[in-house]
Coordinates of C-alpha atoms in Angstrom, one line a residue:
Chain A
M288 CA 102.7 21.8 128.8
K289 CA 102.2 25.6 129.2
I290 CA 105.2 27.7 128.5
A291 CA 105.7 31.5 128.8
V292 CA 108.5 33.3 127.0
T293 CA 109.6 36.5 128.9
G294 CA 112.4 39.0 129.0
K295 CA 113.4 42.6 128.3
G296 CA 112.0 44.1 125.1
G297 CA 113.9 43.2 122.0
V298 CA 115.8 40.2 123.3
G299 CA 114.0 37.9 120.9
K300 CA 110.9 36.6 122.8
T301 CA 108.7 36.6 119.7
T302 CA 111.3 35.0 117.5
L303 CA 111.9 32.3 120.1
A304 CA 108.2 31.7 120.9
G305 CA 107.1 31.7 117.2
T306 CA 109.9 29.4 116.1
L307 CA 109.4 27.0 119.0
A308 CA 105.7 26.9 118.2
V309 CA 106.4 25.9 114.6
I310 CA 109.0 23.3 115.6
L311 CA 106.8 21.8 118.3
S312 CA 103.8 21.7 116.0
E313 CA 105.4 18.8 114.1
K314 CA 104.6 16.6 117.1
Y315 CA 102.0 18.5 119.2
K316 CA 98.9 20.5 118.7
V317 CA 100.3 23.9 119.6
Y318 CA 98.4 27.0 120.7
A319 CA 100.6 30.1 120.5
I320 CA 99.2 33.1 122.3
D321 CA 100.5 36.6 121.8
A322 CA 100.1 38.1 125.3
D323 CA 101.8 41.4 124.3
P324 CA 99.4 44.3 123.6
D325 CA 102.1 45.4 121.1
M326 CA 101.5 42.2 119.3
N327 CA 103.7 40.8 116.6
L328 CA 103.7 37.0 117.0
A329 CA 101.4 36.3 114.1
G330 CA 103.3 38.9 111.9
S331 CA 106.6 37.2 112.7
L332 CA 105.1 34.0 111.3
G333 CA 104.1 35.7 108.1
I334 CA 100.4 36.0 109.1
H335 CA 99.2 39.5 108.5
Q336 CA 95.4 39.2 108.8
S337 CA 93.8 40.5 112.0
I338 CA 92.8 38.0 114.7
T339 CA 89.9 38.6 117.1
P340 CA 91.5 38.9 120.5
I341 CA 90.6 36.7 123.5
S342 CA 89.6 39.9 125.3
K343 CA 86.5 40.0 123.0
M344 CA 85.6 36.4 124.0
K345 CA 82.9 37.6 126.5
D346 CA 81.0 39.2 123.5
L347 CA 81.4 36.0 121.5
I348 CA 80.0 33.8 124.3
K349 CA 77.1 36.2 124.7
E350 CA 76.4 36.1 121.0
R351 CA 76.5 32.3 120.9
T352 CA 74.6 31.5 124.0
G353 CA 72.7 34.6 124.8
A354 CA 74.1 34.4 128.3
E355 CA 76.0 37.3 129.9
P356 CA 79.2 35.9 131.6
G357 CA 79.5 37.1 135.1
S358 CA 82.2 39.3 136.4
S359 CA 84.4 36.2 137.2
F360 CA 85.4 35.0 133.8
G361 CA 87.1 32.0 135.4
E362 CA 83.7 30.6 136.4
V363 CA 82.5 30.7 132.8
F364 CA 85.6 29.1 131.6
K365 CA 85.4 26.2 134.1
M366 CA 82.4 24.9 132.2
N367 CA 84.6 24.7 129.0
P368 CA 87.9 23.8 130.3
T369 CA 89.7 22.5 127.3
I370 CA 91.5 24.8 124.9
S371 CA 89.6 23.3 121.9
D372 CA 86.4 24.8 123.4
L373 CA 87.7 28.3 122.6
P374 CA 85.6 29.7 119.8
E375 CA 87.3 28.9 116.4
S376 CA 87.0 32.5 115.4
L377 CA 89.6 33.5 118.1
S378 CA 92.4 31.8 116.3
T379 CA 94.2 31.6 113.0
D380 CA 95.9 28.6 111.6
Y381 CA 99.6 28.6 110.7
G382 CA 100.3 26.2 107.9
P383 CA 97.9 23.8 106.2
E384 CA 97.9 21.0 108.9
G385 CA 96.0 23.0 111.5
N386 CA 98.4 21.9 114.2
L387 CA 99.4 25.4 115.1
K388 CA 96.8 27.9 116.1
I389 CA 97.7 31.6 116.8
L390 CA 95.7 33.6 119.4
V391 CA 96.1 37.1 120.7
M392 CA 95.3 38.5 124.1
G393 CA 94.2 42.0 123.2
T394 CA 95.6 45.4 122.5
V395 CA 95.0 49.1 122.8
D396 CA 92.6 49.9 120.0
K397 CA 92.5 53.7 120.6
G398 CA 94.8 56.1 122.4
G399 CA 93.4 56.9 125.9
D400 CA 91.2 53.7 126.0
G401 CA 93.0 52.5 129.2
C402 CA 95.3 49.7 130.1
V403 CA 95.2 46.0 129.1
C404 CA 94.4 44.8 132.6
P405 CA 90.9 43.5 131.6
A406 CA 92.4 41.5 128.8
S407 CA 95.1 40.2 131.1
V408 CA 92.5 39.1 133.7
M409 CA 90.7 37.1 131.0
L410 CA 93.9 35.4 129.7
K411 CA 94.9 34.6 133.3
A412 CA 91.5 32.9 134.0
I413 CA 91.7 30.9 130.8
L414 CA 95.3 29.7 131.6
R415 CA 94.3 28.8 135.2
N416 CA 91.3 26.7 134.3
L417 CA 92.7 25.2 131.2
I418 CA 93.1 21.4 131.0
I419 CA 96.0 20.7 128.6
K420 CA 96.0 17.3 127.0
K421 CA 99.2 15.3 126.5
D422 CA 99.5 16.1 122.9
E423 CA 98.8 19.8 123.4
M424 CA 101.2 22.7 124.1
V425 CA 100.4 26.3 124.9
I426 CA 103.2 28.9 124.2
L427 CA 102.8 32.4 125.5
D428 CA 104.7 35.3 124.0
M429 CA 104.6 37.7 127.0
E430 CA 104.8 41.5 126.9
A431 CA 108.2 43.1 127.4
G432 CA 109.4 43.6 130.9
I433 CA 107.8 42.8 134.2
E434 CA 104.3 44.3 134.5
H435 CA 102.7 41.0 133.6
L436 CA 104.2 39.5 136.7
G437 CA 102.4 42.2 138.8
R438 CA 99.2 41.1 137.1
R439 CA 100.0 37.4 137.5
T440 CA 99.0 36.8 133.8
A441 CA 101.1 33.7 133.4
E442 CA 101.0 32.4 136.9
A443 CA 99.6 29.0 135.7
V444 CA 102.4 28.1 133.3
D445 CA 104.6 25.0 133.8
V446 CA 107.8 26.6 132.5
M447 CA 108.8 30.3 132.3
I448 CA 111.6 30.9 129.9
I449 CA 113.5 34.2 130.3
V450 CA 115.4 35.3 127.2
A451 CA 118.6 37.3 127.9
E452 CA 121.2 38.8 125.6
P453 CA 124.8 40.1 126.2
G454 CA 124.2 43.3 128.2
L455 CA 123.4 44.3 131.7
K456 CA 120.0 45.7 130.9
S457 CA 118.5 42.4 129.8
L458 CA 120.2 40.6 132.7
E459 CA 118.8 43.0 135.2
T460 CA 115.4 42.3 133.7
A461 CA 116.1 38.6 133.9
S462 CA 116.9 39.0 137.6
R463 CA 113.7 40.9 138.3
I464 CA 111.6 38.4 136.4
K465 CA 113.1 35.4 138.3
K466 CA 112.3 37.2 141.6
L467 CA 108.8 38.2 140.7
A468 CA 108.0 34.8 139.1
T469 CA 109.1 33.1 142.4
D470 CA 106.8 35.6 144.3
I471 CA 103.8 34.3 142.4
G472 CA 104.8 30.6 142.8
I473 CA 106.2 29.7 139.4
Q474 CA 108.6 26.9 140.2
N475 CA 110.3 26.2 136.9
V476 CA 112.1 29.3 135.5
V477 CA 114.9 28.8 133.0
A478 CA 116.9 31.0 130.7
V479 CA 117.8 31.1 127.0
I480 CA 120.7 33.2 125.8
N481 CA 120.2 35.0 122.5
K482 CA 122.3 37.1 120.1
V483 CA 125.7 35.8 121.2
S484 CA 128.6 37.0 119.0
S485 CA 131.5 35.5 120.8
D486 CA 132.5 33.0 123.5
R487 CA 133.4 35.9 125.7
E488 CA 129.9 37.3 125.5
E489 CA 128.4 33.8 126.1
E490 CA 130.5 33.3 129.2
F491 CA 129.6 36.8 130.5
V492 CA 125.9 36.0 130.2
E493 CA 126.3 32.5 131.6
E494 CA 128.1 33.8 134.7
K495 CA 125.5 36.4 135.3
L496 CA 122.6 34.0 134.9
G497 CA 124.3 31.6 137.3
E498 CA 124.4 34.4 139.9
I499 CA 120.7 34.9 139.4
G500 CA 120.2 31.2 139.9
L501 CA 118.9 30.4 136.4
D502 CA 119.6 27.2 134.6
I503 CA 120.3 27.7 130.9
L504 CA 118.1 25.8 128.4
G505 CA 120.2 26.8 125.4
S506 CA 122.1 29.5 123.6
I507 CA 121.3 31.2 120.2
P508 CA 124.0 32.9 118.2
R509 CA 123.6 36.4 116.6
D510 CA 122.4 35.6 113.1
D511 CA 121.8 38.2 110.3
L512 CA 119.1 35.9 108.9
V513 CA 117.0 36.8 111.9
V514 CA 117.2 40.5 110.9
K515 CA 116.5 39.5 107.3
A516 CA 113.5 37.4 108.3
D517 CA 112.1 40.4 110.2
M518 CA 112.7 42.7 107.3
E519 CA 111.1 40.4 104.8
G520 CA 108.2 39.5 107.1
H521 CA 108.8 35.7 106.9
P522 CA 109.1 33.2 109.7
L523 CA 112.6 32.1 110.7
V524 CA 111.8 28.5 109.8
N525 CA 111.7 29.5 106.2
Y526 CA 115.5 30.0 106.4
P527 CA 116.8 26.4 106.9
N528 CA 120.5 27.6 106.9
S529 CA 119.9 29.9 109.9
V530 CA 122.2 29.0 112.8
A531 CA 119.7 30.6 115.1
L532 CA 117.0 28.3 113.8
Q533 CA 119.2 25.3 114.4
S534 CA 119.8 26.4 118.0
V535 CA 116.0 26.8 118.6
V536 CA 115.6 23.2 117.4
K537 CA 118.0 22.1 120.2
I538 CA 116.2 24.3 122.7
A539 CA 112.9 22.6 121.8
E540 CA 114.5 19.2 122.4
N541 CA 115.9 20.4 125.8
L542 CA 112.5 21.7 126.7
L543 CA 110.8 18.4 126.0
N544 CA 113.5 16.4 127.9
Q545 CA 113.2 18.8 130.8
G546 CA 109.4 18.4 130.7
A547 CA 109.8 14.6 130.7
S548 CA 112.2 14.6 133.7
N549 CA 109.9 16.8 135.8
Chain B
M105 CA 110.5 71.2 126.3
K106 CA 109.0 67.8 127.3
I107 CA 110.2 64.9 125.2
A108 CA 109.0 61.2 125.3
V109 CA 111.1 58.5 123.7
T110 CA 109.0 55.5 122.6
G111 CA 109.1 52.4 120.4
K112 CA 109.2 48.6 120.4
G113 CA 111.2 46.9 123.2
G114 CA 114.9 46.7 122.5
V115 CA 115.1 49.4 119.7
G116 CA 117.3 51.6 121.9
K117 CA 114.9 53.9 123.7
T118 CA 116.9 54.0 126.9
T119 CA 120.3 54.5 125.1
L120 CA 118.8 57.4 123.1
A121 CA 117.0 58.9 126.1
G122 CA 120.0 58.7 128.4
T123 CA 122.5 59.9 125.9
L124 CA 120.3 62.8 124.8
A125 CA 119.8 63.7 128.5
V126 CA 123.6 63.9 129.1
I127 CA 124.2 65.9 125.9
L128 CA 121.4 68.3 126.6
S129 CA 122.5 68.8 130.2
E130 CA 125.5 70.7 128.9
K131 CA 123.1 73.6 128.1
Y132 CA 119.9 72.8 130.0
K133 CA 118.7 71.6 133.4
V134 CA 117.5 68.1 132.4
Y135 CA 115.1 65.9 134.3
A136 CA 115.3 62.4 132.8
I137 CA 112.4 60.2 133.9
D138 CA 112.3 56.5 133.6
A139 CA 108.7 55.7 132.8
D140 CA 109.3 52.0 132.3
P141 CA 108.4 49.7 135.2
D142 CA 111.3 47.5 133.9
M143 CA 113.6 50.4 134.6
N144 CA 117.1 50.7 133.3
L145 CA 117.7 54.4 132.5
A146 CA 119.8 55.1 135.6
G147 CA 121.7 51.8 135.2
S148 CA 122.5 52.7 131.6
L149 CA 124.1 55.9 132.9
G150 CA 126.2 54.0 135.4
I151 CA 124.0 54.8 138.4
H152 CA 123.2 51.7 140.3
Q153 CA 121.9 53.0 143.6
S154 CA 118.1 52.7 144.0
I155 CA 115.9 55.8 143.5
T156 CA 112.7 56.4 145.3
P157 CA 110.0 56.3 142.6
I158 CA 107.5 59.1 141.9
S159 CA 104.8 56.7 142.8
K160 CA 105.9 57.0 146.4
M161 CA 105.5 60.8 146.3
K162 CA 102.1 60.8 148.0
D163 CA 103.7 59.2 151.0
L164 CA 106.5 61.8 150.9
I165 CA 104.1 64.7 150.8
K166 CA 102.2 63.2 153.7
E167 CA 105.4 62.8 155.7
R168 CA 106.5 66.3 155.0
T169 CA 103.2 68.2 155.4
G170 CA 101.1 65.9 157.4
A171 CA 98.4 66.3 154.7
E172 CA 96.9 63.4 152.9
P173 CA 96.7 64.3 149.2
G174 CA 93.2 63.7 147.8
S175 CA 92.4 61.1 145.2
S176 CA 93.2 63.5 142.4
F177 CA 97.0 63.9 142.5
G178 CA 96.9 66.5 139.9
E179 CA 95.2 69.0 142.3
V180 CA 98.0 68.5 144.8
F181 CA 100.6 69.1 142.2
K182 CA 98.9 72.3 140.9
M183 CA 100.0 74.0 144.1
N184 CA 103.6 73.0 143.3
P185 CA 103.8 73.3 139.5
T186 CA 107.5 73.5 138.8
I187 CA 109.6 70.5 138.6
S188 CA 112.1 71.8 141.1
D189 CA 109.3 71.5 143.7
L190 CA 109.6 67.8 143.4
P191 CA 111.1 66.4 146.6
E192 CA 114.9 66.2 146.3
S193 CA 114.8 62.6 147.5
L194 CA 112.9 61.5 144.4
S195 CA 115.9 62.1 142.1
T196 CA 119.6 61.2 141.8
D197 CA 122.2 63.4 140.2
Y198 CA 124.2 62.3 137.2
G199 CA 127.6 64.0 137.2
P200 CA 128.9 66.5 139.6
E201 CA 127.3 69.6 138.1
G202 CA 123.7 68.7 139.2
N203 CA 122.4 69.6 135.7
L204 CA 121.0 66.2 135.1
K205 CA 118.6 64.6 137.5
I206 CA 117.3 61.1 137.1
L207 CA 113.8 60.2 138.3
V208 CA 111.8 56.9 138.1
M209 CA 108.1 56.4 137.7
G210 CA 107.7 53.2 139.7
T211 CA 107.9 49.5 139.3
V212 CA 106.4 46.2 140.4
D213 CA 107.9 45.5 143.8
K214 CA 106.4 42.1 144.3
G215 CA 104.9 39.5 141.9
G216 CA 101.1 39.7 142.0
D217 CA 101.1 43.3 143.4
G218 CA 99.1 44.5 140.4
C219 CA 99.8 46.8 137.4
V220 CA 101.6 50.1 137.2
C221 CA 98.4 52.1 136.4
P222 CA 98.5 54.0 139.7
A223 CA 102.1 55.1 139.1
S224 CA 101.2 56.1 135.5
V225 CA 98.3 58.2 136.8
M226 CA 100.6 60.1 139.1
L227 CA 103.3 60.7 136.4
K228 CA 100.6 61.8 133.9
A229 CA 99.3 64.4 136.4
I230 CA 102.7 65.7 137.1
L231 CA 103.5 66.1 133.4
R232 CA 100.2 67.7 132.7
N233 CA 100.5 70.4 135.5
L234 CA 104.2 71.0 135.1
I235 CA 105.5 74.4 134.1
I236 CA 108.8 73.9 132.3
K237 CA 111.2 76.9 132.3
K238 CA 113.1 77.9 129.2
D239 CA 116.3 76.4 130.5
E240 CA 114.7 73.1 131.5
M241 CA 114.1 69.9 129.6
V242 CA 112.2 66.8 130.6
I243 CA 113.0 63.5 128.9
L244 CA 110.8 60.5 129.4
D245 CA 112.1 57.0 128.7
M246 CA 108.7 55.2 128.1
E247 CA 107.9 51.5 128.6
A248 CA 108.2 49.3 125.5
G249 CA 105.3 49.1 123.2
I250 CA 101.9 50.8 123.3
E251 CA 100.1 50.4 126.6
H252 CA 101.3 53.8 127.9
L253 CA 99.3 55.3 125.1
G254 CA 96.1 53.6 126.3
R255 CA 96.9 55.2 129.7
R256 CA 97.8 58.6 128.2
T257 CA 100.9 58.7 130.4
A258 CA 102.8 61.0 128.1
E259 CA 99.9 63.0 126.6
A260 CA 101.4 66.3 127.8
V261 CA 104.7 66.1 125.9
D262 CA 105.8 68.5 123.3
V263 CA 107.6 65.9 121.1
M264 CA 107.2 62.2 120.9
I265 CA 110.2 60.4 119.4
I266 CA 109.5 56.9 118.0
V267 CA 112.7 54.8 117.7
A268 CA 112.6 52.2 114.9
E269 CA 115.2 49.7 113.7
P270 CA 115.5 47.7 110.4
G271 CA 112.7 45.2 110.8
L272 CA 109.0 45.0 110.3
K273 CA 108.2 44.4 114.0
S274 CA 109.6 47.7 115.2
L275 CA 108.0 49.5 112.2
E276 CA 104.5 48.0 113.0
T277 CA 105.0 49.3 116.5
A278 CA 106.0 52.7 115.2
S279 CA 102.8 52.8 113.1
R280 CA 100.7 51.9 116.1
I281 CA 102.3 54.5 118.3
K282 CA 101.9 57.2 115.7
K283 CA 98.1 56.3 115.4
L284 CA 97.5 56.1 119.2
A285 CA 99.6 59.3 119.9
T286 CA 97.4 61.1 117.4
D287 CA 94.3 59.8 119.1
I288 CA 95.4 61.4 122.4
G289 CA 96.3 64.7 120.7
I290 CA 100.0 64.6 120.5
Q291 CA 100.8 66.9 117.5
N292 CA 104.6 66.5 117.1
V293 CA 105.6 62.9 116.6
V294 CA 108.9 62.1 114.9
A295 CA 111.1 59.1 114.3
V296 CA 114.7 58.1 114.9
I297 CA 116.2 55.2 113.0
N298 CA 118.6 53.0 115.1
K299 CA 120.9 50.0 114.5
V300 CA 121.4 50.6 110.8
S301 CA 124.1 48.3 109.2
S302 CA 123.8 49.4 105.5
D303 CA 122.3 51.9 103.2
R304 CA 119.8 49.3 102.0
E305 CA 118.6 48.9 105.6
E306 CA 118.4 52.7 106.1
E307 CA 116.4 53.2 102.9
F308 CA 114.1 50.3 103.9
V309 CA 113.2 52.0 107.2
E310 CA 113.0 55.5 105.7
E311 CA 110.5 54.3 103.1
K312 CA 108.3 52.6 105.7
L313 CA 108.5 55.6 108.1
G314 CA 107.5 57.8 105.1
E315 CA 104.4 55.6 104.6
I316 CA 103.5 56.0 108.2
G317 CA 103.8 59.7 107.8
L318 CA 106.7 60.2 110.2
D319 CA 109.5 62.8 109.7
I320 CA 112.9 61.5 110.6
L321 CA 115.0 63.3 113.2
G322 CA 118.1 61.3 112.6
S323 CA 119.7 57.9 112.0
I324 CA 122.0 56.0 114.3
P325 CA 124.4 53.3 112.9
R326 CA 124.7 49.8 114.5
D327 CA 127.7 50.2 116.8
D328 CA 129.5 47.5 118.8
L329 CA 130.4 50.1 121.4
V330 CA 126.7 50.3 122.4
V331 CA 126.8 46.6 123.2
K332 CA 130.1 47.1 125.0
A333 CA 128.7 50.0 127.1
D334 CA 125.8 47.9 128.1
M335 CA 128.0 44.9 129.1
E336 CA 130.3 47.2 131.1
G337 CA 127.5 49.2 132.6
H338 CA 128.9 52.5 131.5
P339 CA 127.1 55.4 129.7
L340 CA 127.6 55.7 126.0
V341 CA 129.0 59.2 126.4
N342 CA 132.1 57.5 128.1
Y343 CA 133.0 56.2 124.6
P344 CA 133.9 59.3 122.6
N345 CA 134.8 57.2 119.5
S346 CA 131.3 55.8 119.3
V347 CA 129.7 56.5 116.0
A348 CA 126.3 56.0 117.6
L349 CA 127.2 58.7 120.1
Q350 CA 128.2 61.1 117.4
S351 CA 124.8 60.5 115.7
V352 CA 122.9 61.2 118.9
V353 CA 124.8 64.6 119.2
K354 CA 123.4 65.5 115.7
I355 CA 119.9 64.3 116.8
A356 CA 120.1 66.6 119.8
E357 CA 120.9 69.5 117.5
N358 CA 118.0 68.6 115.2
L359 CA 115.7 68.4 118.2
L360 CA 116.6 71.8 119.4
N361 CA 116.3 73.3 115.9
Q362 CA 112.9 71.7 115.5
G363 CA 111.9 73.0 118.9
A364 CA 113.0 76.5 117.9
S365 CA 111.1 76.5 114.6
N366 CA 107.9 75.4 116.2

């Protein structure tokens, strides 16, 4: 299964994507890809070493094979269509078991160097041509907002999760994402509610998501331990008392049940 | 003065930019530009009608003059270098006085339509060629993260404000923005701390911002009225008891004093 986590900036995409990745890695081989140029997925899992981005993969292939990949990266990747064919040096392991590998799309190395369109094109091609085995999961932590939907970066995912919080801004973004995702043919778009402080807030968001036509995969309460984890630079799974963590465990179950019923 | 508000997604860029714009419009003619394709500046000020984006300006000029602007939009704009030359239809007034005009850069209208690079190029050219009068202010609400610094969208601003909150993720983004802004020659980069719940949190962020080499323009406490304003779709200035609002008033003063001392 290929999953993309999307939403307005700051709604908790990275916390959800990273925590889901760790939880799912107990049963699956998980590849978590940070598709945000302002990357912080690895950092949120406590990994602070730098990771060679996928956008540098052309150079790696050239180094290894001597061949210059053509302009269509997709064609190159069709020859190596499983994710385990990706060069080892493009990922970093989380935990000792090697069941969770972190990859990053690419970033802006220098001010004025241009946009991340080339890196997005490469990631899109990989996702489109990738054959995912039954025991494998790919989780994409998307950039904030909607530009990735103009670029179709995540068009090949099986599920797109939109994270929303109590507030009209994140719900407007959710509505835009749902519309744009439908434009590019993504069938399965669902929502997760985050940072809920009261029943009233949850009902408010539920009602708005219903109007947008989004099914809700689960709801996560506001939890000071999420702020604490971010300040301490540790993954949320290190805080077993976190109510947010317990909600993400349920969301992982719902995601797998949903996947099984599709 | 041209000001850009930047930072990680969800740190409160739009709330700060919009509230600053309203406060400054008591003394200045303010042009607030939403430079985020996932736009919500107008909405956060309670304006829900759609605004023709600057990215459609070429079409407007062609309609009005019959002339087809060349590929370099900057050259066209050099002939009309004051912001009041911008077609009226590109902005919407906030309040009855007409001292605050809201503009939007452009968005992704349809999934798969591509990136917002063309819209960014147009905004960059406008900002570069714009002559700002003494009684005018331009406030840019930038997209989340760092890609706009690859595109140099805001390279012509006088001040870049980076908003950070208690947490390593937004501080990592602040560090990246500071570095990339320096790459493209922005001299005056300062920070605002937002969503502070305790002295300990404020000290934590202050220390990290000091390490990055950022002066702090002001600090805004966590305030439930900000969430309430977002849920009700009203501007924060409608809640005079808001402690966050009172902090932004002080930040506006600091900004003007800083501008005067430069």
